[in-house]
Amino acid sequence: MTRPHTARRRRHRVIVPLALAAALIAGTVGAHALDQPDPTDPGFLSPVATDDDGGSRLADALRARGVTVQRETGLLPALLDLDNGPATLFVPAPQLLHPDTLGALGELPAGRRLLLVDPSRRVLESAGLPLVPTERRWATRAVGPDTDGRPCPLPEATRAGVAAAQLQRYAAAPGAPVALDRCYSAGLVRLPGRAELMVIGASDPFRNDRIAEQGNEALGTGLLGVHGRVVWLDLDGPAPAPTFGRTGGSGEPAWSPTPGGATEYDGGGTGTGEGEGRPGGPGTSTGDGSDDSPDSAGPPPPDDHPLLDAFPPWFWALLIQLALVALLIVLWRARRLGPPVTEPLPVEVRAAETVLGRARLYRRARARGPTAATLRTAALGRLRGRLDLPATLAPAELAVRVAGRTGDDPEQIRELLYGAAPETDAALLELARSLDRLTRTVAAAPGRPTEGDPR
């Protein structure tokens, strides 16, 4: 019959490793989630953001190639900028757009290109685009444009070569009679048409922290610089619902000019094709991504905690993971398995054998001094216990007390108990015999300590 404490011990042998494995898995998942960029964070792929998830390095690379970068903080001003000529509308965070405005993405003028970064199924359906997301990887993978065996028809991807573009894959919507151009194992797809639609499932080729790896910079600049002008939609948060000036001919709401040549758009401000009225104050966007007005930079960034910003997110995730592991170890070591039980010793060693073995070690090392100190310490302990003497008693006084019991010379007793270390084995043996004789004499002497002796 299995005893209760044995059963509990077996359960702990199973539960503790499983708990540790669960903690490691949870910590790994949490660390991965913290390490992934969040498109809803302010500054994500912004042409003026210089942090790891920003896009300032991509904007500088485009300008170095002669590409004009126009930064807009509202969808309506960005769409109006497309009326000024061929350009690429870059939407790095399409999930921040309001569902009521996504339909405008599918009705761009001819000769324009739309590039969406990692759009969700809701965004694609709301925009009326015949695409659906399919498989998604755990982490972005750097692959070649024709990794899946299909030749890539996009010259921008062919020139870039290997790039980190395989994270989210896309395919044509079921029942949609469209022919897609696929690259990077469907991580980058193009839908030809009146306005060219391109969807890429990874943000790595555009981010500051990954743009210098392999062909990421060549891919990002190639996709955005085909027309020589980029309208960069830089949203700092979810866009509000639009307001409309009047209804269209079909009775449905439509954006329309209001008196004075402006266009009403709640959250996007009033703007013209030149980029007036964006959130943050009036101004005109320029090719270098800056505005003439000092108020065009938008609202000030929120205050960040200096300690949190001093370390990357993966550091805090690792710290939390280590804390969980330490907590589990503490709980495991502090467990109660019931009352102690006696168990037979695996090996029994007699005390005489232990003493003999230790003495041989001392002899082999020629450690006469430590051996004599050990013998004298043991003898002093027995003498103090027999005579009831305190441990703080001076050597001379102790020798007098011992001599009073044995009748020997106090100076000889002091030399025996506190003298120099023996120089030969014979002297050490004589010291051991003398100490043994002294302790036996004190133990055999009758009487108790005399009156006035300290206790």
Short mmCIF file of C-alpha atoms in Angstrom, two decimals:
data_model
loop_
_atom_site.label_atom_id
_atom_site.label_comp_id
_atom_site.label_asym_id
_atom_site.label_seq_id
_atom_site.Cartn_x
_atom_site.Cartn_y
_atom_site.Cartn_z
CA MET A 1 0.00 0.00 0.00
CA THR A 2 1.39 3.42 -1.00
CA ARG A 3 1.87 5.80 1.91
CA PRO A 4 0.26 9.30 1.68
CA HIS A 5 3.55 11.20 1.71
CA THR A 6 4.88 8.99 -1.11
CA ALA A 7 1.83 9.75 -3.24
CA ARG A 8 2.19 13.49 -2.61
CA ARG A 9 5.85 13.33 -3.53
CA ARG A 10 4.99 11.65 -6.82
CA ARG A 11 2.38 14.31 -7.59
CA HIS A 12 4.91 17.06 -6.95
CA ARG A 13 7.39 15.38 -9.29
CA VAL A 14 4.80 15.74 -12.04
CA ILE A 15 3.20 19.07 -11.14
CA VAL A 16 6.38 21.09 -10.56
CA PRO A 17 8.02 20.36 -13.96
CA LEU A 18 4.72 20.98 -15.74
CA ALA A 19 4.27 24.28 -13.89
CA LEU A 20 7.79 25.34 -14.82
CA ALA A 21 7.18 24.43 -18.45
CA ALA A 22 3.90 26.37 -18.45
CA ALA A 23 5.64 29.40 -16.95
CA LEU A 24 8.36 29.26 -19.59
CA ILE A 25 5.81 28.97 -22.39
CA ALA A 26 3.74 31.84 -20.99
CA GLY A 27 6.84 33.98 -20.58
CA THR A 28 7.95 33.21 -24.12
CA VAL A 29 4.55 34.12 -25.55
CA GLY A 30 4.49 37.32 -23.51
CA ALA A 31 8.01 38.25 -24.59
CA HIS A 32 7.09 37.63 -28.23
CA ALA A 33 3.96 39.79 -27.90
CA LEU A 34 5.96 42.63 -26.38
CA ASP A 35 8.66 42.35 -29.01
CA GLN A 36 6.20 42.65 -31.90
CA PRO A 37 5.47 46.22 -33.05
CA ASP A 38 2.01 47.58 -32.34
CA PRO A 39 0.54 49.52 -35.30
CA THR A 40 -1.78 51.38 -32.92
CA ASP A 41 1.13 53.01 -31.07
CA PRO A 42 1.75 56.68 -31.91
CA GLY A 43 4.73 57.02 -34.21
CA PHE A 44 4.44 53.58 -35.79
CA LEU A 45 6.08 53.85 -39.23
CA SER A 46 5.88 57.62 -39.03
CA PRO A 47 8.26 59.46 -41.37
CA VAL A 48 9.25 61.75 -38.49
CA ALA A 49 9.64 59.06 -35.77
CA THR A 50 13.21 58.01 -35.03
CA ASP A 51 12.53 55.11 -32.62
CA ASP A 52 12.77 51.45 -33.59
CA ASP A 53 9.22 51.24 -34.94
CA GLY A 54 9.39 54.56 -36.77
CA GLY A 55 9.98 55.16 -40.47
CA SER A 56 12.36 58.14 -40.51
CA ARG A 57 15.18 56.11 -42.06
CA LEU A 58 12.92 55.01 -44.89
CA ALA A 59 11.81 58.60 -45.50
CA ASP A 60 15.44 59.75 -45.61
CA ALA A 61 16.32 56.96 -48.04
CA LEU A 62 13.44 58.00 -50.32
CA ARG A 63 14.51 61.65 -50.31
CA ALA A 64 18.09 60.60 -51.08
CA ARG A 65 16.74 58.95 -54.24
CA GLY A 66 14.87 62.08 -55.28
CA VAL A 67 11.43 60.90 -54.14
CA THR A 68 9.11 63.56 -52.70
CA VAL A 69 7.62 62.57 -49.34
CA GLN A 70 4.35 64.29 -48.35
CA ARG A 71 3.19 63.53 -44.80
CA GLU A 72 -0.54 63.72 -44.11
CA THR A 73 -2.32 63.02 -40.82
CA GLY A 74 -5.80 62.54 -42.27
CA LEU A 75 -7.18 60.34 -45.03
CA LEU A 76 -9.09 63.09 -46.84
CA PRO A 77 -6.07 65.39 -47.27
CA ALA A 78 -4.07 62.38 -48.44
CA LEU A 79 -6.71 61.51 -51.05
CA LEU A 80 -6.81 65.13 -52.23
CA ASP A 81 -3.02 65.08 -52.64
CA LEU A 82 -3.40 62.22 -55.12
CA ASP A 83 -5.29 64.57 -57.46
CA ASN A 84 -2.06 66.51 -58.07
CA GLY A 85 -0.53 63.76 -60.17
CA PRO A 86 0.73 60.17 -60.04
CA ALA A 87 1.81 59.16 -56.56
CA THR A 88 1.91 56.25 -54.13
CA LEU A 89 -0.45 56.35 -51.15
CA PHE A 90 1.36 54.63 -48.28
CA VAL A 91 -0.93 53.42 -45.46
CA PRO A 92 1.28 51.78 -42.79
CA ALA A 93 -1.57 51.29 -40.27
CA PRO A 94 -4.82 50.71 -42.20
CA GLN A 95 -6.60 49.31 -39.14
CA LEU A 96 -6.61 52.84 -37.66
CA LEU A 97 -8.88 54.13 -40.43
CA HIS A 98 -12.58 54.42 -39.73
CA PRO A 99 -14.69 51.75 -41.49
CA ASP A 100 -16.81 54.45 -43.15
CA THR A 101 -13.76 55.83 -44.96
CA LEU A 102 -12.13 52.58 -46.05
CA GLY A 103 -14.29 52.40 -49.17
CA ALA A 104 -12.40 55.37 -50.62
CA LEU A 105 -9.24 53.24 -50.83
CA GLY A 106 -10.81 51.14 -53.57
CA GLU A 107 -11.67 54.17 -55.74
CA LEU A 108 -8.32 55.85 -56.31
CA PRO A 109 -7.66 57.72 -59.55
CA ALA A 110 -5.94 55.95 -62.40
CA GLY A 111 -2.16 55.83 -62.42
CA ARG A 112 -1.89 55.77 -58.61
CA ARG A 113 -0.53 53.06 -56.36
CA LEU A 114 -1.91 52.08 -52.95
CA LEU A 115 0.37 50.19 -50.55
CA LEU A 116 -1.22 48.70 -47.41
CA VAL A 117 0.92 47.20 -44.64
CA ASP A 118 -0.48 44.08 -42.97
CA PRO A 119 -4.19 44.87 -43.45
CA SER A 120 -6.69 42.70 -41.59
CA ARG A 121 -9.65 40.89 -43.09
CA ARG A 122 -11.98 43.61 -41.79
CA VAL A 123 -9.98 46.32 -43.57
CA LEU A 124 -9.93 44.44 -46.86
CA GLU A 125 -13.65 43.71 -46.75
CA SER A 126 -14.59 47.26 -45.74
CA ALA A 127 -12.47 48.67 -48.55
CA GLY A 128 -14.07 46.29 -51.07
CA LEU A 129 -10.76 44.75 -52.06
CA PRO A 130 -10.89 41.16 -53.38
CA LEU A 131 -8.19 39.88 -51.04
CA VAL A 132 -8.20 37.76 -47.89
CA PRO A 133 -5.42 36.98 -45.40
CA THR A 134 -4.38 33.33 -45.18
CA GLU A 135 -1.54 31.76 -43.17
CA ARG A 136 0.41 33.80 -40.66
CA ARG A 137 3.85 32.92 -39.30
CA TRP A 138 5.07 33.17 -35.70
CA ALA A 139 7.78 35.65 -36.76
CA THR A 140 8.81 37.42 -39.92
CA ARG A 141 11.04 35.39 -42.23
CA ALA A 142 13.55 36.76 -44.72
CA VAL A 143 13.06 34.97 -48.05
CA GLY A 144 13.66 35.57 -51.72
CA PRO A 145 10.94 36.95 -54.01
CA ASP A 146 10.52 33.60 -55.80
CA THR A 147 10.92 31.28 -52.80
CA ASP A 148 7.71 29.34 -53.50
CA GLY A 149 8.88 28.49 -57.03
CA ARG A 150 6.81 31.15 -58.79
CA PRO A 151 8.72 33.86 -60.64
CA CYS A 152 8.07 37.28 -59.14
CA PRO A 153 6.76 39.74 -61.76
CA LEU A 154 7.54 42.85 -59.69
CA PRO A 155 10.85 44.47 -60.70
CA GLU A 156 11.07 46.24 -57.31
CA ALA A 157 11.08 42.91 -55.47
CA THR A 158 13.46 41.30 -57.98
CA ARG A 159 16.00 44.09 -57.50
CA ALA A 160 15.68 43.91 -53.69
CA GLY A 161 16.26 40.16 -53.49
CA VAL A 162 16.03 38.54 -50.06
CA ALA A 163 13.94 40.64 -47.67
CA ALA A 164 11.90 40.21 -44.47
CA ALA A 165 8.49 40.16 -46.12
CA GLN A 166 7.02 36.78 -45.18
CA LEU A 167 4.78 37.10 -42.13
CA GLN A 168 1.16 37.37 -43.25
CA ARG A 169 0.19 35.80 -46.56
CA TYR A 170 -2.65 36.91 -48.84
CA ALA A 171 -4.73 35.34 -51.57
CA ALA A 172 -7.64 36.24 -53.82
CA ALA A 173 -11.04 36.23 -52.16
CA PRO A 174 -13.14 33.11 -52.88
CA GLY A 175 -15.09 33.59 -56.06
CA ALA A 176 -13.25 36.76 -57.07
CA PRO A 177 -12.10 36.57 -60.72
CA VAL A 178 -8.82 38.39 -60.19
CA ALA A 179 -5.26 37.54 -61.12
CA LEU A 180 -2.74 38.39 -58.43
CA ASP A 181 0.98 38.92 -58.78
CA ARG A 182 2.63 37.12 -55.84
CA CYS A 183 6.11 37.57 -54.39
CA TYR A 184 7.84 36.39 -51.21
CA SER A 185 5.54 33.35 -50.88
CA ALA A 186 2.43 35.57 -51.14
CA GLY A 187 3.74 37.92 -48.44
CA LEU A 188 3.61 40.65 -51.11
CA VAL A 189 0.77 40.70 -53.64
CA ARG A 190 -0.25 43.14 -56.36
CA LEU A 191 -3.71 43.59 -57.83
CA PRO A 192 -3.36 45.29 -61.21
CA GLY A 193 -6.11 47.63 -62.29
CA ARG A 194 -7.05 51.22 -62.90
CA ALA A 195 -5.24 52.05 -59.67
CA GLU A 196 -2.54 49.61 -58.63
CA LEU A 197 -3.15 47.92 -55.27
CA MET A 198 -0.29 46.37 -53.34
CA VAL A 199 -0.47 44.58 -50.00
CA ILE A 200 2.54 43.49 -47.93
CA GLY A 201 2.09 41.35 -44.82
CA ALA A 202 5.12 42.56 -42.82
CA SER A 203 6.26 45.95 -41.60
CA ASP A 204 9.93 44.96 -41.29
CA PRO A 205 11.13 46.44 -44.63
CA PHE A 206 9.93 49.89 -43.52
CA ARG A 207 10.91 50.00 -39.81
CA ASN A 208 14.02 51.77 -38.54
CA ASP A 209 15.27 48.72 -36.65
CA ARG A 210 15.03 46.32 -39.63
CA ILE A 211 15.48 48.47 -42.74
CA ALA A 212 19.25 47.95 -42.87
CA GLU A 213 18.96 44.15 -42.96
CA GLN A 214 19.48 42.35 -46.30
CA GLY A 215 17.24 43.83 -49.02
CA ASN A 216 14.69 45.57 -46.80
CA GLU A 217 15.69 49.11 -47.74
CA ALA A 218 15.76 48.33 -51.45
CA LEU A 219 12.30 46.74 -51.22
CA GLY A 220 10.77 49.59 -49.21
CA THR A 221 12.15 52.36 -51.41
CA GLY A 222 11.32 50.43 -54.57
CA LEU A 223 7.67 49.91 -53.63
CA LEU A 224 7.15 53.54 -52.58
CA GLY A 225 9.33 55.39 -55.07
CA VAL A 226 7.95 54.09 -58.35
CA HIS A 227 6.08 57.36 -59.11
CA GLY A 228 8.62 59.75 -57.59
CA ARG A 229 6.12 60.99 -55.00
CA VAL A 230 4.80 59.38 -51.81
CA VAL A 231 1.75 60.50 -49.87
CA TRP A 232 2.49 59.10 -46.41
CA LEU A 233 -0.60 58.67 -44.22
CA ASP A 234 0.67 59.15 -40.66
CA LEU A 235 -2.13 58.47 -38.15
CA ASP A 236 -1.41 58.88 -34.46
CA GLY A 237 -4.52 56.96 -33.36
CA PRO A 238 -7.89 55.58 -34.52
CA ALA A 239 -9.50 57.99 -36.94
CA PRO A 240 -12.94 59.35 -35.95
CA ALA A 241 -16.05 59.01 -38.06
CA PRO A 242 -16.20 61.51 -40.94
CA THR A 243 -18.82 64.21 -41.36
CA PHE A 244 -20.28 64.94 -44.78
CA GLY A 245 -21.26 68.19 -46.42
CA ARG A 246 -24.14 66.85 -48.55
CA THR A 247 -25.37 63.67 -50.16
CA GLY A 248 -24.37 62.48 -53.58
CA GLY A 249 -26.64 61.94 -56.53
CA SER A 250 -27.45 58.41 -55.41
CA GLY A 251 -28.62 59.56 -52.01
CA GLU A 252 -25.62 58.13 -50.21
CA PRO A 253 -23.36 60.35 -48.11
CA ALA A 254 -20.32 61.64 -49.95
CA TRP A 255 -17.45 63.99 -49.23
CA SER A 256 -18.17 67.28 -50.90
CA PRO A 257 -16.84 70.82 -50.83
CA THR A 258 -18.44 73.32 -48.53
CA PRO A 259 -18.70 77.08 -49.09
CA GLY A 260 -15.26 78.63 -49.12
CA GLY A 261 -13.60 75.81 -51.02
CA ALA A 262 -12.95 73.68 -47.94
CA THR A 263 -14.09 70.15 -47.24
CA GLU A 264 -15.64 69.05 -43.98
CA TYR A 265 -13.97 66.08 -42.33
CA ASP A 266 -14.25 65.46 -38.60
CA GLY A 267 -10.77 64.63 -37.29
CA GLY A 268 -9.08 65.20 -40.64
CA GLY A 269 -9.59 68.95 -40.55
CA THR A 270 -10.37 71.06 -43.58
CA GLY A 271 -7.87 70.59 -46.30
CA THR A 272 -7.08 71.16 -49.93
CA GLY A 273 -4.88 69.35 -52.33
CA GLU A 274 -1.95 71.22 -50.83
CA GLY A 275 -2.48 69.63 -47.41
CA GLU A 276 -4.13 72.55 -45.56
CA GLY A 277 -6.03 72.06 -42.36
CA ARG A 278 -4.48 68.82 -41.14
CA PRO A 279 -4.79 68.09 -37.44
CA GLY A 280 -2.31 70.14 -35.56
CA GLY A 281 -2.91 73.46 -37.30
CA PRO A 282 -2.96 74.96 -40.79
CA GLY A 283 0.00 74.58 -43.03
CA THR A 284 1.26 73.33 -46.35
CA SER A 285 3.01 70.00 -46.68
CA THR A 286 6.30 70.02 -48.56
CA GLY A 287 8.29 67.40 -50.32
CA ASP A 288 10.63 66.87 -47.39
CA GLY A 289 7.77 65.88 -45.07
CA SER A 290 7.79 69.13 -43.06
CA ASP A 291 5.23 71.91 -42.83
CA ASP A 292 5.63 75.66 -43.09
CA SER A 293 3.62 76.24 -39.91
CA PRO A 294 5.24 75.51 -36.52
CA ASP A 295 1.93 74.04 -35.35
CA SER A 296 1.81 71.36 -38.03
CA ALA A 297 3.71 68.78 -36.02
CA GLY A 298 0.52 67.71 -34.23
CA PRO A 299 -0.11 67.31 -30.52
CA PRO A 300 2.89 66.87 -28.22
CA PRO A 301 3.84 63.26 -27.51
CA PRO A 302 2.71 61.82 -24.18
CA ASP A 303 5.14 61.79 -21.30
CA ASP A 304 7.05 58.53 -21.06
CA HIS A 305 8.45 56.96 -17.96
CA PRO A 306 12.27 57.32 -18.08
CA LEU A 307 12.90 53.95 -16.44
CA LEU A 308 10.61 52.09 -18.85
CA ASP A 309 12.21 53.80 -21.85
CA ALA A 310 15.73 53.00 -20.64
CA PHE A 311 15.38 49.32 -21.56
CA PRO A 312 13.79 47.58 -24.57
CA PRO A 313 10.48 45.70 -24.13
CA TRP A 314 12.14 42.28 -24.35
CA PHE A 315 14.19 43.12 -21.24
CA TRP A 316 11.06 43.65 -19.13
CA ALA A 317 9.46 40.52 -20.57
CA LEU A 318 12.56 38.48 -19.66
CA LEU A 319 12.58 40.03 -16.18
CA ILE A 320 8.95 39.02 -15.62
CA GLN A 321 9.69 35.53 -16.90
CA LEU A 322 12.62 35.11 -14.51
CA ALA A 323 10.50 36.40 -11.63
CA LEU A 324 7.82 33.80 -12.39
CA VAL A 325 10.41 31.03 -12.49
CA ALA A 326 11.89 32.22 -9.18
CA LEU A 327 8.42 32.30 -7.61
CA LEU A 328 7.73 28.76 -8.75
CA ILE A 329 11.05 27.58 -7.34
CA VAL A 330 10.27 29.24 -4.01
CA LEU A 331 6.85 27.60 -3.90
CA TRP A 332 8.35 24.27 -4.84
CA ARG A 333 11.05 24.42 -2.15
CA ALA A 334 8.59 25.65 0.49
CA ARG A 335 6.08 22.86 -0.04
CA ARG A 336 4.99 20.66 2.88
CA LEU A 337 5.04 16.93 2.26
CA GLY A 338 3.86 15.87 5.73
CA PRO A 339 5.75 14.93 8.91
CA PRO A 340 9.36 13.71 8.68
CA VAL A 341 9.81 9.96 8.38
CA THR A 342 12.81 7.82 9.24
CA GLU A 343 14.67 6.15 6.44
CA PRO A 344 17.50 3.63 6.68
CA LEU A 345 20.92 5.08 5.97
CA PRO A 346 22.46 3.78 2.76
CA VAL A 347 25.86 3.26 4.47
CA GLU A 348 26.76 2.96 8.15
CA VAL A 349 30.23 4.11 9.21
CA ARG A 350 31.41 3.43 12.75
CA ALA A 351 32.78 6.32 14.80
CA ALA A 352 36.12 4.57 15.34
CA GLU A 353 36.58 4.20 11.57
CA THR A 354 35.83 7.86 11.04
CA VAL A 355 38.37 8.91 13.67
CA LEU A 356 40.99 6.56 12.25
CA GLY A 357 40.43 7.80 8.70
CA ARG A 358 40.72 11.43 9.76
CA ALA A 359 43.89 10.69 11.72
CA ARG A 360 45.47 9.09 8.66
CA LEU A 361 44.66 12.17 6.61
CA TYR A 362 46.34 14.39 9.23
CA ARG A 363 49.36 12.08 9.28
CA ARG A 364 49.70 12.06 5.53
CA ALA A 365 49.59 15.85 5.46
CA ARG A 366 52.05 16.12 8.38
CA ALA A 367 49.56 18.45 10.04
CA ARG A 368 50.90 18.15 13.60
CA GLY A 369 49.89 21.68 14.55
CA PRO A 370 46.17 21.36 13.55
CA THR A 371 46.08 17.90 15.12
CA ALA A 372 47.47 19.17 18.43
CA ALA A 373 45.01 22.13 18.35
CA THR A 374 42.11 19.71 17.82
CA LEU A 375 43.21 17.49 20.71
CA ARG A 376 43.71 20.45 23.07
CA THR A 377 40.32 21.99 22.14
CA ALA A 378 38.57 18.71 22.89
CA ALA A 379 40.43 18.32 26.19
CA LEU A 380 39.57 21.91 27.25
CA GLY A 381 35.93 21.30 26.48
CA ARG A 382 35.84 18.20 28.67
CA LEU A 383 37.73 19.94 31.49
CA ARG A 384 35.44 22.99 31.50
CA GLY A 385 32.38 20.79 31.51
CA ARG A 386 33.70 18.66 34.40
CA LEU A 387 34.86 21.61 36.53
CA ASP A 388 31.98 23.90 35.47
CA LEU A 389 34.37 26.61 34.27
CA PRO A 390 33.39 29.49 31.94
CA ALA A 391 34.83 29.67 28.43
CA THR A 392 36.23 33.17 29.09
CA LEU A 393 38.53 32.01 31.90
CA ALA A 394 42.17 32.98 31.34
CA PRO A 395 44.65 30.15 30.58
CA ALA A 396 46.64 30.75 33.81
CA GLU A 397 43.52 30.70 35.97
CA LEU A 398 42.23 27.58 34.22
CA ALA A 399 45.54 25.81 34.83
CA VAL A 400 45.34 26.70 38.53
CA ARG A 401 41.80 25.31 38.79
CA VAL A 402 42.76 22.06 37.05
CA ALA A 403 45.91 21.70 39.22
CA GLY A 404 43.76 22.16 42.32
CA ARG A 405 41.78 19.08 41.27
CA THR A 406 44.70 16.88 40.13
CA GLY A 407 47.51 18.11 42.43
CA ASP A 408 49.92 18.70 39.49
CA ASP A 409 52.06 21.76 38.78
CA PRO A 410 49.91 24.55 37.22
CA GLU A 411 52.74 25.59 34.91
CA GLN A 412 53.01 22.07 33.49
CA ILE A 413 49.25 21.92 32.97
CA ARG A 414 49.31 25.28 31.21
CA GLU A 415 52.12 24.12 28.92
CA LEU A 416 50.20 20.93 28.20
CA LEU A 417 46.97 22.77 27.30
CA TYR A 418 48.36 25.91 25.62
CA GLY A 419 51.94 25.04 24.67
CA ALA A 420 53.64 24.98 21.29
CA ALA A 421 52.83 22.50 18.56
CA PRO A 422 54.85 19.26 18.62
CA GLU A 423 57.57 18.91 16.03
CA THR A 424 57.62 15.10 15.70
CA ASP A 425 55.07 12.33 15.56
CA ALA A 426 56.43 10.94 18.83
CA ALA A 427 55.90 14.28 20.55
CA LEU A 428 52.36 14.45 19.15
CA LEU A 429 51.62 10.95 20.43
CA GLU A 430 52.98 11.89 23.88
CA LEU A 431 50.81 15.03 23.89
CA ALA A 432 47.70 12.95 23.10
CA ARG A 433 48.48 10.52 25.94
CA SER A 434 49.11 13.34 28.43
CA LEU A 435 45.84 15.09 27.54
CA ASP A 436 43.92 11.84 27.85
CA ARG A 437 45.55 11.13 31.24
CA LEU A 438 44.73 14.65 32.48
CA THR A 439 41.06 14.47 31.52
CA ARG A 440 40.71 11.03 33.04
CA THR A 441 42.30 12.22 36.29
CA VAL A 442 39.93 15.19 36.53
CA ALA A 443 36.94 13.00 35.75
CA ALA A 444 37.97 10.45 38.43
CA ALA A 445 38.76 13.05 41.14
CA PRO A 446 35.95 13.31 43.73
CA GLY A 447 34.12 16.54 44.71
CA ARG A 448 32.62 19.52 42.97
CA PRO A 449 34.09 22.95 42.27
CA THR A 450 35.16 24.81 45.37
CA GLU A 451 33.19 27.67 46.82
CA GLY A 452 33.70 30.94 44.94
CA ASP A 453 34.44 29.27 41.59
CA PRO A 454 32.65 31.00 38.72
CA ARG A 455 29.89 29.01 37.16
#
